[in-house]
Coordinates of C-alpha atoms in Angstrom, one line a residue:
M1 CA 0.0 0.0 0.0
L2 CA 2.8 2.4 1.0
K3 CA 4.5 1.7 -2.4
N4 CA 1.3 2.5 -4.3
I5 CA 0.9 5.7 -2.3
V6 CA 4.5 6.8 -3.1
F7 CA 4.0 5.8 -6.8
T8 CA 0.8 7.9 -6.9
V9 CA 2.4 10.9 -5.3
L10 CA 5.4 10.7 -7.8
L11 CA 2.9 10.3 -10.7
I12 CA 1.1 13.4 -9.6
F13 CA 4.4 15.3 -9.2
V14 CA 5.6 14.2 -12.6
T15 CA 2.3 15.1 -14.3
A16 CA 2.3 18.5 -12.6
E17 CA 5.9 19.1 -13.7
N18 CA 5.0 18.1 -17.3
T19 CA 2.0 20.4 -17.3
L20 CA 4.1 23.3 -16.1
A21 CA 6.7 22.5 -18.8
Q22 CA 4.1 22.5 -21.5
E23 CA 2.7 25.8 -20.2
K24 CA 6.1 27.4 -20.4
I25 CA 6.5 26.0 -24.0
L26 CA 3.1 27.4 -24.9
E27 CA 4.0 30.7 -23.3
R28 CA 7.0 30.9 -25.6
A29 CA 5.0 29.9 -28.6
N30 CA 2.3 32.5 -27.8
Q31 CA 5.0 35.1 -27.6
K32 CA 6.3 34.2 -31.0
Y33 CA 2.7 34.2 -32.3
N34 CA 2.0 37.6 -31.0
E35 CA 5.2 38.9 -32.6
Y36 CA 3.9 37.5 -36.0
S37 CA 6.8 35.0 -35.8
F38 CA 4.6 32.3 -37.2
S39 CA 7.2 29.7 -38.2
P40 CA 8.8 29.3 -34.8
A41 CA 5.3 29.3 -33.3
I42 CA 4.3 26.5 -35.6
D43 CA 7.2 24.3 -34.5
I44 CA 6.4 24.9 -30.8
Y45 CA 2.6 24.3 -31.1
K46 CA 3.2 21.1 -33.0
K47 CA 5.5 19.7 -30.3
V48 CA 2.9 20.5 -27.7
L49 CA 0.1 19.0 -29.8
D50 CA 2.2 15.8 -30.5
K51 CA 2.5 15.3 -26.8
G52 CA -1.3 15.1 -26.4
F53 CA -1.8 18.6 -25.0
V54 CA -4.7 20.3 -26.9
S55 CA -7.0 23.2 -26.5
A56 CA -9.2 25.4 -28.7
D57 CA -6.7 28.3 -28.2
L58 CA -3.8 26.1 -29.4
L59 CA -5.6 24.9 -32.4
K60 CA -6.7 28.4 -33.3
K61 CA -3.2 29.8 -33.2
L62 CA -1.6 26.8 -35.0
G63 CA -4.3 27.0 -37.7
N64 CA -3.8 30.8 -38.0
S65 CA 0.0 30.3 -38.2
Y66 CA -0.4 28.0 -41.1
Y67 CA -3.0 30.2 -42.7
F68 CA -1.0 33.4 -42.6
N69 CA 2.0 31.6 -43.9
A70 CA -0.1 30.4 -46.8
D71 CA 0.2 26.8 -45.9
Y72 CA -3.4 26.2 -46.6
K73 CA -3.3 22.4 -46.6
E74 CA -2.0 22.1 -43.1
A75 CA -4.2 25.0 -42.0
S76 CA -7.3 23.1 -43.3
L77 CA -6.4 20.0 -41.2
I78 CA -6.1 22.1 -38.0
Y79 CA -9.2 24.1 -38.7
E80 CA -11.1 20.8 -39.4
R81 CA -10.1 19.4 -36.0
L82 CA -10.9 22.8 -34.3
L83 CA -14.5 22.7 -35.7
K84 CA -15.0 19.1 -34.8
E85 CA -13.8 19.3 -31.2
Y86 CA -14.5 22.9 -30.2
E87 CA -17.3 24.2 -32.5
G88 CA -19.1 25.9 -29.6
E89 CA -16.0 27.8 -28.5
I90 CA -15.0 29.5 -31.8
S91 CA -16.0 32.6 -33.6
P92 CA -17.5 32.7 -37.1
D93 CA -14.1 33.8 -38.5
Y94 CA -12.8 30.3 -38.2
F95 CA -15.6 28.9 -40.4
F96 CA -14.5 31.6 -43.0
R97 CA -10.8 30.7 -42.8
Y98 CA -11.5 27.0 -43.0
A99 CA -13.6 27.7 -46.1
Q100 CA -10.7 29.7 -47.6
T101 CA -8.3 26.8 -47.0
L102 CA -10.7 24.4 -48.8
R103 CA -11.0 26.7 -51.7
S104 CA -7.2 26.7 -52.0
L105 CA -7.5 22.9 -52.2
N106 CA -10.2 23.1 -54.9
Q107 CA -12.8 21.7 -52.5
Y108 CA -15.4 24.3 -53.4
V109 CA -18.5 22.4 -52.5
E110 CA -17.4 21.9 -48.9
A111 CA -16.1 25.5 -48.8
D112 CA -19.5 26.8 -49.9
K113 CA -21.2 24.7 -47.1
L114 CA -18.9 26.4 -44.6
M115 CA -19.7 29.8 -46.1
R116 CA -23.4 29.2 -45.7
K117 CA -22.8 28.3 -42.1
F118 CA -20.6 31.4 -41.7
S119 CA -23.4 33.6 -43.2
E120 CA -26.0 32.2 -40.8
M121 CA -23.7 33.0 -37.9
T122 CA -23.1 36.7 -38.9
S123 CA -25.2 39.7 -39.6
G124 CA -23.9 42.7 -41.6
D125 CA -20.6 41.0 -42.4
V126 CA -19.4 42.1 -45.9
R127 CA -17.9 38.7 -46.6
A128 CA -21.2 37.0 -45.8
N129 CA -23.2 39.5 -47.9
S130 CA -20.8 39.1 -50.8
F131 CA -21.3 35.3 -50.7
Q132 CA -25.1 35.5 -50.4
T133 CA -25.4 37.9 -53.3
K134 CA -22.9 36.1 -55.4
R135 CA -23.7 32.4 -54.8
D136 CA -22.7 31.6 -58.3
Y137 CA -19.3 33.4 -57.9
R138 CA -17.4 30.5 -59.6
T139 CA -19.4 31.1 -62.8
E140 CA -18.6 34.8 -62.6
I141 CA -14.9 34.0 -62.1
K142 CA -15.0 31.6 -65.0
E143 CA -16.6 34.3 -67.2
N144 CA -13.7 36.7 -66.3
S145 CA -11.0 34.1 -66.8
G146 CA -8.9 33.4 -69.9
R147 CA -8.2 37.0 -70.7
Y148 CA -4.5 37.1 -69.9
T149 CA -1.4 35.4 -71.3
L150 CA 1.2 34.8 -68.6
G151 CA 4.9 35.1 -69.1
N152 CA 8.1 34.8 -67.1
F153 CA 10.0 37.4 -65.1
D154 CA 13.7 37.0 -65.9
Y155 CA 14.8 38.1 -62.5
N156 CA 13.1 35.5 -60.2
S157 CA 15.3 33.5 -58.0
V158 CA 14.9 30.5 -55.6
Y159 CA 14.0 33.0 -53.0
S160 CA 11.0 35.4 -52.8
E161 CA 10.3 38.1 -55.4
F162 CA 7.1 40.2 -55.3
A163 CA 5.8 43.8 -55.2
P164 CA 6.7 45.0 -58.7
S165 CA 6.2 48.7 -59.3
Y166 CA 6.9 51.0 -62.2
T167 CA 9.6 53.7 -62.3
N168 CA 10.6 56.0 -65.1
N169 CA 13.7 53.9 -65.6
G170 CA 12.4 50.4 -65.3
L171 CA 10.9 48.3 -62.5
L172 CA 11.3 48.0 -58.7
F173 CA 10.6 44.8 -56.8
A174 CA 11.1 43.3 -53.3
S175 CA 13.2 40.2 -52.6
D176 CA 14.9 38.3 -49.8
R177 CA 17.6 36.9 -52.2
D178 CA 20.5 38.5 -50.3
T179 CA 21.7 35.8 -47.9
G180 CA 24.9 37.5 -46.8
N181 CA 23.5 38.1 -43.3
L182 CA 21.3 35.0 -43.2
A183 CA 21.9 34.0 -39.6
K184 CA 21.7 37.4 -38.1
Y185 CA 18.8 39.0 -40.0
R186 CA 16.5 36.1 -40.9
H187 CA 12.9 37.2 -40.4
T188 CA 10.9 34.8 -38.3
W189 CA 7.4 35.4 -39.8
N190 CA 8.1 32.7 -42.4
S191 CA 11.8 31.9 -41.7
K192 CA 12.8 33.8 -44.8
D193 CA 15.4 36.5 -45.0
F194 CA 14.6 40.2 -44.6
L195 CA 13.3 41.9 -47.7
D196 CA 15.1 44.6 -49.7
V197 CA 14.1 46.7 -52.7
Y198 CA 15.8 46.0 -56.1
E199 CA 15.6 47.8 -59.4
V200 CA 15.6 46.4 -62.9
K201 CA 17.4 49.1 -64.9
V202 CA 16.9 49.3 -68.7
E203 CA 20.5 49.9 -70.0
N204 CA 19.8 49.3 -73.7
A205 CA 17.5 47.3 -76.0
S206 CA 19.1 44.0 -75.2
K207 CA 20.4 44.2 -71.7
N208 CA 18.9 44.9 -68.3
T209 CA 20.6 44.8 -64.9
V210 CA 19.3 44.3 -61.4
V211 CA 20.7 46.5 -58.7
K212 CA 19.9 46.8 -55.0
L213 CA 18.8 50.2 -53.9
D214 CA 21.3 52.1 -51.8
K215 CA 21.6 51.7 -48.0
N216 CA 19.6 54.8 -47.4
I217 CA 16.6 52.8 -48.5
N218 CA 17.6 49.2 -47.6
T219 CA 18.4 48.4 -44.0
K220 CA 18.9 45.2 -42.0
L221 CA 15.1 44.9 -41.7
H222 CA 12.2 44.8 -44.1
E223 CA 11.8 47.2 -47.1
S224 CA 9.2 46.1 -49.6
T225 CA 6.3 47.6 -51.5
T226 CA 7.1 50.9 -53.4
A227 CA 5.5 53.7 -55.4
T228 CA 7.4 56.2 -57.5
T229 CA 6.3 59.5 -59.0
K230 CA 6.3 59.8 -62.8
D231 CA 9.4 62.0 -62.8
G232 CA 11.2 59.5 -60.5
A233 CA 12.1 62.2 -58.0
T234 CA 10.0 60.8 -55.1
L235 CA 9.8 57.3 -53.7
Y236 CA 7.3 55.9 -51.3
F237 CA 8.2 52.6 -49.7
T238 CA 7.3 50.3 -46.8
R239 CA 9.7 49.6 -44.0
N240 CA 9.7 48.1 -40.5
N241 CA 9.3 50.6 -37.7
V242 CA 12.9 51.6 -37.2
V243 CA 14.3 54.6 -35.2
D244 CA 18.0 55.3 -35.2
G245 CA 18.7 51.9 -36.7
K246 CA 16.8 50.0 -33.9
T247 CA 13.4 48.4 -34.2
V248 CA 10.5 49.8 -32.3
K249 CA 7.9 47.4 -30.9
D250 CA 4.4 48.1 -29.6
Q251 CA 3.0 47.0 -26.3
E252 CA 2.4 43.6 -27.6
G253 CA 6.0 43.2 -28.8
I254 CA 5.1 43.6 -32.5
T255 CA 7.3 45.6 -34.9
R256 CA 4.8 47.4 -37.1
L257 CA 5.2 48.6 -40.7
K258 CA 5.4 52.2 -41.8
I259 CA 5.5 54.1 -45.1
F260 CA 8.5 56.4 -45.7
R261 CA 9.1 59.0 -48.4
A262 CA 12.5 59.7 -50.0
K263 CA 13.8 62.2 -52.6
L264 CA 16.2 61.2 -55.4
E265 CA 19.0 63.7 -55.9
E266 CA 21.9 62.9 -58.2
G267 CA 21.1 59.2 -58.1
I268 CA 21.1 59.1 -54.2
F269 CA 18.0 58.8 -52.0
T270 CA 17.9 61.6 -49.4
E271 CA 15.5 63.4 -47.1
I272 CA 14.0 60.1 -46.0
E273 CA 11.0 60.8 -43.7
E274 CA 8.2 58.7 -42.3
L275 CA 4.7 59.8 -43.1
P276 CA 2.7 61.6 -40.4
F277 CA -0.1 59.1 -40.2
N278 CA 2.2 56.2 -39.3
S279 CA 1.9 54.8 -35.8
D280 CA 3.8 52.6 -33.4
T281 CA 0.5 50.8 -32.5
Y282 CA -0.7 49.8 -36.0
S283 CA 0.8 49.1 -39.4
V284 CA 0.7 51.4 -42.5
A285 CA 2.1 49.8 -45.7
H286 CA 1.9 49.1 -49.4
P287 CA 1.7 52.6 -51.0
T288 CA 0.5 53.4 -54.5
L289 CA -0.3 56.7 -56.2
S290 CA -3.4 57.9 -58.1
P291 CA -2.8 58.9 -61.8
D292 CA -2.7 62.6 -61.0
E293 CA -0.4 61.8 -58.0
K294 CA -2.6 63.9 -55.7
T295 CA -3.8 60.9 -53.7
L296 CA -1.8 58.1 -51.9
F297 CA -3.5 54.8 -51.4
F298 CA -2.2 52.5 -48.7
V299 CA -3.1 49.6 -46.4
S300 CA -3.5 49.7 -42.7
D301 CA -5.2 48.1 -39.7
M302 CA -5.6 51.5 -38.0
P303 CA -8.7 52.3 -35.9
G304 CA -11.7 52.5 -38.2
S305 CA -10.7 49.4 -40.2
Y306 CA -13.4 46.9 -41.1
G307 CA -11.1 43.9 -41.0
E308 CA -7.6 42.6 -40.6
S309 CA -6.3 45.1 -43.1
D310 CA -8.1 47.8 -45.1
I311 CA -7.3 50.0 -48.1
F312 CA -7.2 53.7 -47.2
K313 CA -6.5 56.9 -49.1
V314 CA -5.0 60.3 -48.2
A315 CA -4.7 63.5 -50.1
I316 CA -1.2 64.8 -51.0
N317 CA -1.3 68.6 -50.7
I318 CA 0.6 71.0 -53.0
D319 CA 3.1 71.7 -50.2
G320 CA 3.8 68.0 -49.6
T321 CA 1.7 67.7 -46.5
F322 CA -1.1 65.2 -46.2
G323 CA -4.8 65.3 -45.4
P324 CA -6.5 62.9 -43.0
P325 CA -6.6 59.2 -43.9
E326 CA -10.0 58.0 -45.3
N327 CA -11.2 54.3 -45.4
L328 CA -12.4 53.3 -48.9
G329 CA -15.5 51.9 -47.3
N330 CA -17.1 48.4 -47.0
T331 CA -17.9 47.9 -50.6
I332 CA -14.1 47.4 -51.2
N333 CA -13.0 46.5 -47.6
T334 CA -14.3 43.4 -45.7
E335 CA -13.6 41.9 -42.3
A336 CA -10.7 40.0 -43.8
R337 CA -7.6 41.1 -45.7
E338 CA -7.6 43.8 -48.4
T339 CA -4.1 44.7 -49.4
F340 CA -1.6 45.7 -52.2
P341 CA -3.6 48.4 -54.1
F342 CA -2.7 49.7 -57.5
V343 CA -4.6 52.4 -59.5
T344 CA -4.3 52.5 -63.3
S345 CA -4.4 55.6 -65.6
E346 CA -8.1 54.9 -66.2
E347 CA -8.8 54.9 -62.4
I348 CA -9.3 51.2 -62.0
L349 CA -8.3 50.0 -58.6
Y350 CA -6.8 46.6 -58.5
F351 CA -6.2 45.0 -55.1
S352 CA -5.8 41.6 -53.4
S353 CA -8.3 40.2 -50.9
D354 CA -9.3 37.0 -49.2
G355 CA -12.6 38.5 -48.1
H356 CA -14.3 38.7 -51.4
P357 CA -15.4 35.4 -53.1
G358 CA -12.4 33.9 -54.8
L359 CA -10.5 30.8 -55.7
G360 CA -8.5 30.5 -52.5
G361 CA -5.9 32.5 -50.6
L362 CA -5.5 36.1 -51.8
D363 CA -7.1 36.8 -55.2
V364 CA -6.8 39.9 -57.4
F365 CA -9.9 42.1 -57.7
A366 CA -10.8 45.2 -59.7
T367 CA -13.3 48.0 -59.3
R368 CA -13.7 51.4 -61.0
I369 CA -13.1 54.4 -58.8
K370 CA -13.6 57.2 -61.3
N371 CA -15.0 60.4 -59.8
K372 CA -13.8 59.3 -56.4
S373 CA -16.5 56.7 -56.0
Y374 CA -15.7 53.6 -54.0
T375 CA -19.1 51.8 -54.2
G376 CA -18.8 50.2 -57.7
I377 CA -18.9 46.5 -58.5
V378 CA -15.9 44.5 -57.3
K379 CA -14.9 41.8 -59.8
N380 CA -12.5 38.9 -59.5
V381 CA -10.2 39.2 -62.5
G382 CA -10.2 35.4 -62.9
E383 CA -7.7 32.8 -64.0
P384 CA -4.8 32.7 -64.9
I385 CA -4.0 35.7 -62.8
N386 CA -5.7 34.1 -59.8
S387 CA -5.1 30.6 -58.6
N388 CA -6.0 28.5 -55.5
L389 CA -3.0 30.1 -53.6
D390 CA -2.0 33.7 -53.0
D391 CA -2.0 36.1 -55.9
F392 CA -1.0 39.7 -55.2
T393 CA 0.9 42.9 -56.0
F394 CA -0.8 43.3 -59.4
I395 CA 0.3 46.3 -61.6
F396 CA -1.0 47.1 -65.1
N397 CA 0.0 49.5 -67.9
E398 CA -3.2 50.3 -69.8
E399 CA -1.4 51.8 -72.8
T400 CA 0.6 48.6 -73.5
R401 CA -2.0 46.2 -71.9
T402 CA 0.8 44.6 -70.0
G403 CA 1.7 44.1 -66.4
Y404 CA 3.1 42.1 -63.5
F405 CA 1.9 40.3 -60.4
A406 CA 3.3 37.9 -57.8
S407 CA 2.1 34.5 -56.6
N408 CA 3.2 31.6 -54.5
R409 CA 1.5 29.1 -56.8
E410 CA 3.0 25.7 -57.4
N411 CA 5.8 25.1 -59.9
G412 CA 7.3 28.5 -59.3
L413 CA 11.0 29.0 -59.1
G414 CA 11.0 30.5 -55.5
Y415 CA 8.7 30.9 -52.6
D416 CA 7.0 33.9 -54.2
D417 CA 7.6 34.7 -57.9
I418 CA 6.8 37.6 -60.2
Y419 CA 5.0 36.8 -63.4
S420 CA 4.5 39.1 -66.5
F421 CA 1.2 39.1 -68.4
V422 CA -0.5 40.5 -71.4
E423 CA -4.2 41.4 -71.2
N424 CA -5.9 40.1 -74.4
I425 CA -9.5 41.0 -73.5
P426 CA -10.3 43.9 -71.1
L427 CA -12.3 43.2 -67.9
K428 CA -15.9 44.4 -68.3
L429 CA -16.3 46.8 -65.5
A430 CA -18.7 49.2 -67.3
C431 CA -22.2 48.5 -66.0
Q432 CA -25.3 50.0 -67.6
Q433 CA -28.6 49.7 -65.8
I434 CA -32.1 50.6 -67.0
V435 CA -34.3 52.5 -64.5
T436 CA -37.9 53.0 -65.4
G437 CA -41.0 54.1 -63.5
T438 CA -44.1 56.3 -63.3
V439 CA -44.4 59.7 -61.6
R440 CA -47.8 60.3 -59.9
D441 CA -49.6 62.7 -57.6
K442 CA -49.3 61.2 -54.1
I443 CA -52.9 61.9 -53.2
S444 CA -54.9 61.6 -56.4
N445 CA -52.6 58.9 -57.9
Q446 CA -53.0 60.8 -61.3
V447 CA -50.0 60.5 -63.6
L448 CA -47.9 63.6 -63.9
V449 CA -47.1 64.3 -67.6
G450 CA -43.9 66.3 -68.4
A451 CA -42.4 65.8 -64.9
T452 CA -38.5 65.9 -64.9
V453 CA -36.6 62.8 -63.8
K454 CA -32.8 63.3 -63.2
I455 CA -29.8 61.1 -62.4
I456 CA -27.5 63.0 -59.9
D457 CA -24.2 61.6 -58.7
E458 CA -23.0 61.6 -55.0
N459 CA -21.4 65.0 -55.6
N460 CA -24.7 66.4 -56.6
V461 CA -23.7 66.7 -60.2
E462 CA -26.5 66.2 -62.7
L463 CA -25.6 63.4 -65.2
L464 CA -28.7 63.2 -67.3
K465 CA -32.4 63.8 -67.3
T466 CA -35.7 63.1 -69.1
L467 CA -39.4 64.0 -69.1
T468 CA -42.3 61.7 -68.3
D469 CA -44.5 60.9 -71.3
A470 CA -48.3 61.0 -71.7
N471 CA -48.6 58.0 -69.4
G472 CA -46.3 59.6 -66.7
D473 CA -43.6 57.1 -67.5
Y474 CA -39.8 57.6 -67.8
N475 CA -36.9 55.6 -68.9
L476 CA -33.2 56.2 -68.1
M477 CA -29.9 54.4 -68.5
M478 CA -27.4 54.8 -65.6
D479 CA -24.0 53.5 -64.6
C480 CA -24.6 50.8 -62.0
N481 CA -20.9 50.7 -60.9
V482 CA -21.4 53.7 -58.7
G483 CA -24.1 55.1 -56.4
N484 CA -26.4 57.7 -57.8
F485 CA -29.7 59.5 -56.9
V486 CA -32.8 59.3 -59.1
R487 CA -34.8 62.5 -58.6
A488 CA -38.3 63.5 -59.8
L489 CA -39.6 67.0 -59.8
T490 CA -42.3 69.2 -61.4
D491 CA -43.9 72.6 -60.8
G492 CA -46.2 72.7 -57.8
Y493 CA -44.8 69.6 -56.2
V494 CA -42.1 68.8 -53.6
P495 CA -39.2 66.9 -55.4
A496 CA -38.6 63.3 -54.4
E497 CA -35.5 61.1 -54.8
V498 CA -34.3 57.6 -54.3
Y499 CA -30.6 56.5 -53.8
M500 CA -29.4 53.7 -56.1
G501 CA -26.3 52.0 -54.8
A502 CA -23.9 50.0 -57.0
S503 CA -25.7 46.9 -58.3
D504 CA -25.4 43.9 -60.6
G505 CA -27.1 45.8 -63.5
Q506 CA -30.5 44.3 -63.2
P507 CA -33.3 46.6 -64.4
Q508 CA -35.0 48.6 -61.7
I509 CA -38.5 50.1 -61.4
I510 CA -38.8 53.2 -59.3
D511 CA -42.2 54.9 -59.1
F512 CA -42.5 58.4 -57.6
Y513 CA -45.5 59.7 -55.7
L514 CA -45.0 63.5 -55.4
E515 CA -46.6 65.6 -52.7
R516 CA -48.4 68.7 -53.8
D517 CA -46.9 72.0 -52.7
V518 CA -50.0 73.3 -50.9
V519 CA -48.5 76.8 -50.5
T520 CA -49.7 77.4 -54.1
A521 CA -53.4 76.7 -53.2
G522 CA -55.5 79.4 -51.8
F523 CA -59.0 80.5 -50.8
G524 CA -61.5 79.7 -53.5
D525 CA -59.4 77.2 -55.4
D526 CA -61.0 73.9 -56.4
L527 CA -59.1 71.2 -54.6
A528 CA -60.3 68.7 -57.2
K529 CA -58.4 70.5 -59.9
L530 CA -55.3 70.9 -57.7
L531 CA -55.3 67.2 -57.1
Q532 CA -56.1 66.4 -60.7
L533 CA -59.2 64.4 -59.6
S534 CA -61.5 62.8 -62.0
T535 CA -64.9 64.6 -62.0
I536 CA -67.3 63.2 -59.4
Y537 CA -70.5 62.3 -61.2
F538 CA -74.0 61.3 -60.1
D539 CA -76.6 59.2 -61.8
L540 CA -79.7 60.8 -63.2
N541 CA -82.1 61.8 -60.4
K542 CA -79.8 60.2 -57.9
Y543 CA -77.7 61.7 -55.0
N544 CA -76.1 58.6 -53.6
I545 CA -72.3 58.2 -54.0
R546 CA -71.3 56.1 -57.0
V547 CA -68.5 53.6 -56.7
D548 CA -66.3 55.6 -59.2
A549 CA -67.1 58.8 -57.2
E550 CA -66.1 57.1 -53.9
V551 CA -62.6 56.5 -55.2
E552 CA -62.2 60.2 -56.0
I553 CA -63.7 61.4 -52.7
Q554 CA -61.2 59.1 -50.9
K555 CA -58.4 61.2 -52.4
V556 CA -59.9 64.4 -51.0
I557 CA -60.2 62.6 -47.6
A558 CA -56.5 61.7 -47.8
A559 CA -55.6 65.4 -48.5
M560 CA -57.7 66.5 -45.5
D561 CA -56.0 63.8 -43.3
K562 CA -52.6 65.1 -44.4
Y563 CA -53.4 68.8 -43.9
P564 CA -55.5 69.0 -40.7
S565 CA -56.1 72.8 -41.1
L566 CA -57.7 72.4 -44.5
K567 CA -61.4 73.3 -44.7
L568 CA -63.6 72.7 -47.7
K569 CA -67.0 73.6 -49.2
V570 CA -68.7 70.9 -51.3
N571 CA -70.5 72.5 -54.3
S572 CA -72.8 70.1 -56.2
H573 CA -74.5 70.7 -59.5
T574 CA -77.1 69.0 -61.8
D575 CA -77.8 69.1 -65.5
S576 CA -80.6 71.2 -67.0
R577 CA -83.1 68.4 -67.4
G578 CA -86.0 68.6 -65.0
K579 CA -87.6 71.5 -63.2
D580 CA -85.3 74.2 -61.8
A581 CA -86.6 73.9 -58.2
Y582 CA -86.2 70.1 -58.3
N583 CA -82.6 70.4 -59.6
L584 CA -81.8 72.9 -56.8
W585 CA -83.1 70.5 -54.2
L586 CA -81.3 67.5 -55.9
S587 CA -78.0 69.3 -56.0
Q588 CA -78.3 70.3 -52.3
K589 CA -78.9 66.6 -51.5
R590 CA -75.8 65.6 -53.5
A591 CA -73.7 68.2 -51.7
E592 CA -75.0 66.9 -48.3
S593 CA -74.6 63.3 -49.4
T594 CA -70.9 64.0 -50.2
V595 CA -70.3 65.7 -46.9
A596 CA -72.1 62.9 -45.0
Y597 CA -69.9 60.3 -46.7
M598 CA -66.7 62.2 -45.7
V599 CA -67.9 62.6 -42.1
S600 CA -68.6 58.9 -42.0
K601 CA -64.9 58.3 -43.0
G602 CA -63.6 60.4 -40.1
I603 CA -63.5 64.0 -41.3
A604 CA -64.8 66.4 -38.7
K605 CA -68.1 68.0 -39.7
E606 CA -66.8 71.5 -38.7
R607 CA -64.3 71.3 -41.5
L608 CA -66.9 70.9 -44.2
Q609 CA -69.7 73.0 -45.7
S610 CA -72.1 72.1 -48.5
E611 CA -74.2 74.0 -51.1
G612 CA -76.3 73.0 -54.1
F613 CA -76.4 75.1 -57.2
G614 CA -78.9 73.1 -59.3
E615 CA -78.5 73.9 -63.0
T616 CA -77.3 77.5 -62.5
Q617 CA -73.6 76.8 -63.2
L618 CA -73.5 74.6 -66.3
V619 CA -70.1 73.8 -67.8
N620 CA -71.4 73.6 -71.3
Q621 CA -74.2 74.8 -73.6
C622 CA -76.6 72.1 -72.5
G623 CA -79.3 74.3 -71.0
N624 CA -83.0 73.9 -71.2
N625 CA -84.4 72.7 -74.5
S626 CA -80.9 72.0 -75.8
R627 CA -80.1 68.9 -77.9
C628 CA -77.2 67.5 -75.9
S629 CA -76.2 63.8 -75.6
A630 CA -76.4 61.9 -72.4
N631 CA -72.7 62.2 -72.0
E632 CA -72.7 65.9 -72.4
H633 CA -75.5 66.3 -69.8
E634 CA -73.4 64.0 -67.4
L635 CA -70.6 66.6 -67.4
N636 CA -72.9 69.0 -65.4
R637 CA -73.8 66.5 -62.7
R638 CA -70.7 67.1 -60.6
S639 CA -69.3 68.1 -57.2
E640 CA -66.5 70.6 -56.5
F641 CA -64.3 71.0 -53.4
I642 CA -63.6 74.7 -52.8
I643 CA -60.9 75.6 -50.3
L644 CA -62.2 77.8 -47.5
E645 CA -59.1 77.7 -45.3

């Protein structure tokens, strides 16, 4: 018994010691994870997992480490286990990331099942909305595919090359090919070397050379994505947060990214400065310029971001200062990663994302941003630019229809490779949408002929207009890539408008019901005419309200409900047939009958008066002894609604 007790105590001690050891190992792994040092974190998490220690947190971080290192096959296995064992303890994001990994493995049916589950778990999520509105996204991608011919980039190596950008003298790109300081400077995110910026210089028609930018740009840490002004005098580039040659970490121990600006003088980069909207607490990276070089686009996870990284813009002032950063909005940005923007001369924004529906990993997308509108349709550019892995840093020359992008797809020379391409068929981003409808009086429901209907953009600039026809109908063609207002207006009515956001181009019907501007109505006016009512008729020798008259009187009641201070006098008339005294009595009964009907429908009796005029106010020449038709006599059997107050 004593032996068993001793053995039990020792077992408890050893188990406790092993648990403490695993906790220390996990603490070290979590530190690496929080520093974005995903490769070392993977090694540590795997060792802990192999020893049988497992938790939802461990699987989350191991899966994310694979995911952000683009090892989607391993990430899918970990996410699969996470969902099976800990489904009740995970956020919807893990369903999304698992779906992304399956897309990368060409398992689209299973990926779509997960996206449906993800959509059910979220509300207002841009990724879910994109999936729900583009369920047949693979068909759309297929329609956009086959438009490019890919080629090689002669300067790839067995290392990583990506982030091509145009200069006035050739091409810049980022690479970790320099292994001279391998041991000291290896970056632990993916166990690759730190990145530097290189330039392909065009020396003559047959020879190009690759040179590393000078030490004022390249340091012992990361320098990568770049943007150069057309004259080559100004360079924007991404670098780790470095001050006086030393890295600066935030409170979580993470070295953030910043954008710097440099001036080129006599072949040397000088006056290197970081941009004022950088921060030690979030990253700012991947600059690109607008065609007029008055706007800088970049990527950040700063406060106000929708997801893991968003695309922002900032105005570049004439004196070189900057305006406040502006998020491009949730048509472009999602709760996932939007990154590596590029704007063409025709103001097409290309960017990479794993939040919009794609083939897996990061895909390249395009949207038109002309007139500073960021609500247009976002389209996947299709294969062969996009693959089931990461495709990014897309740039395009619209004059030559050529460009470059990077990918970590299989069969490449290195970890990331740059590919050249030729665009054979342009991506169809123009989107025309038919908008039709009818303009009516809100109370009488009568069509308004000759009313003006306009298309007005978000800057209140009138784009086009038309008039309603004899049926009150209009027909307009508008750009559905951007948001616009459809506005209807005509004299005597309050204008009305409807906002039309970017759409898929399906025809839209927008009917307008305009409210009368009652300021134009005054004492003695006939409300029936103002409301364009049909004439209220009575049958011969009758004073009961006809069915067709009831419809018109309801419109008058609606007007009195809308304007509580409105008071009316009902004037009723007869035709000339019959004795004058009888007709006077009959018209008075018709006026009283009309008032009684309105009172029965809730109008206060004090707001109404009535008077019969018999045959004393005929509207035609159908007096006594005239030879008028029944229809002509009917025109005189009517009621009017005269405004008293």
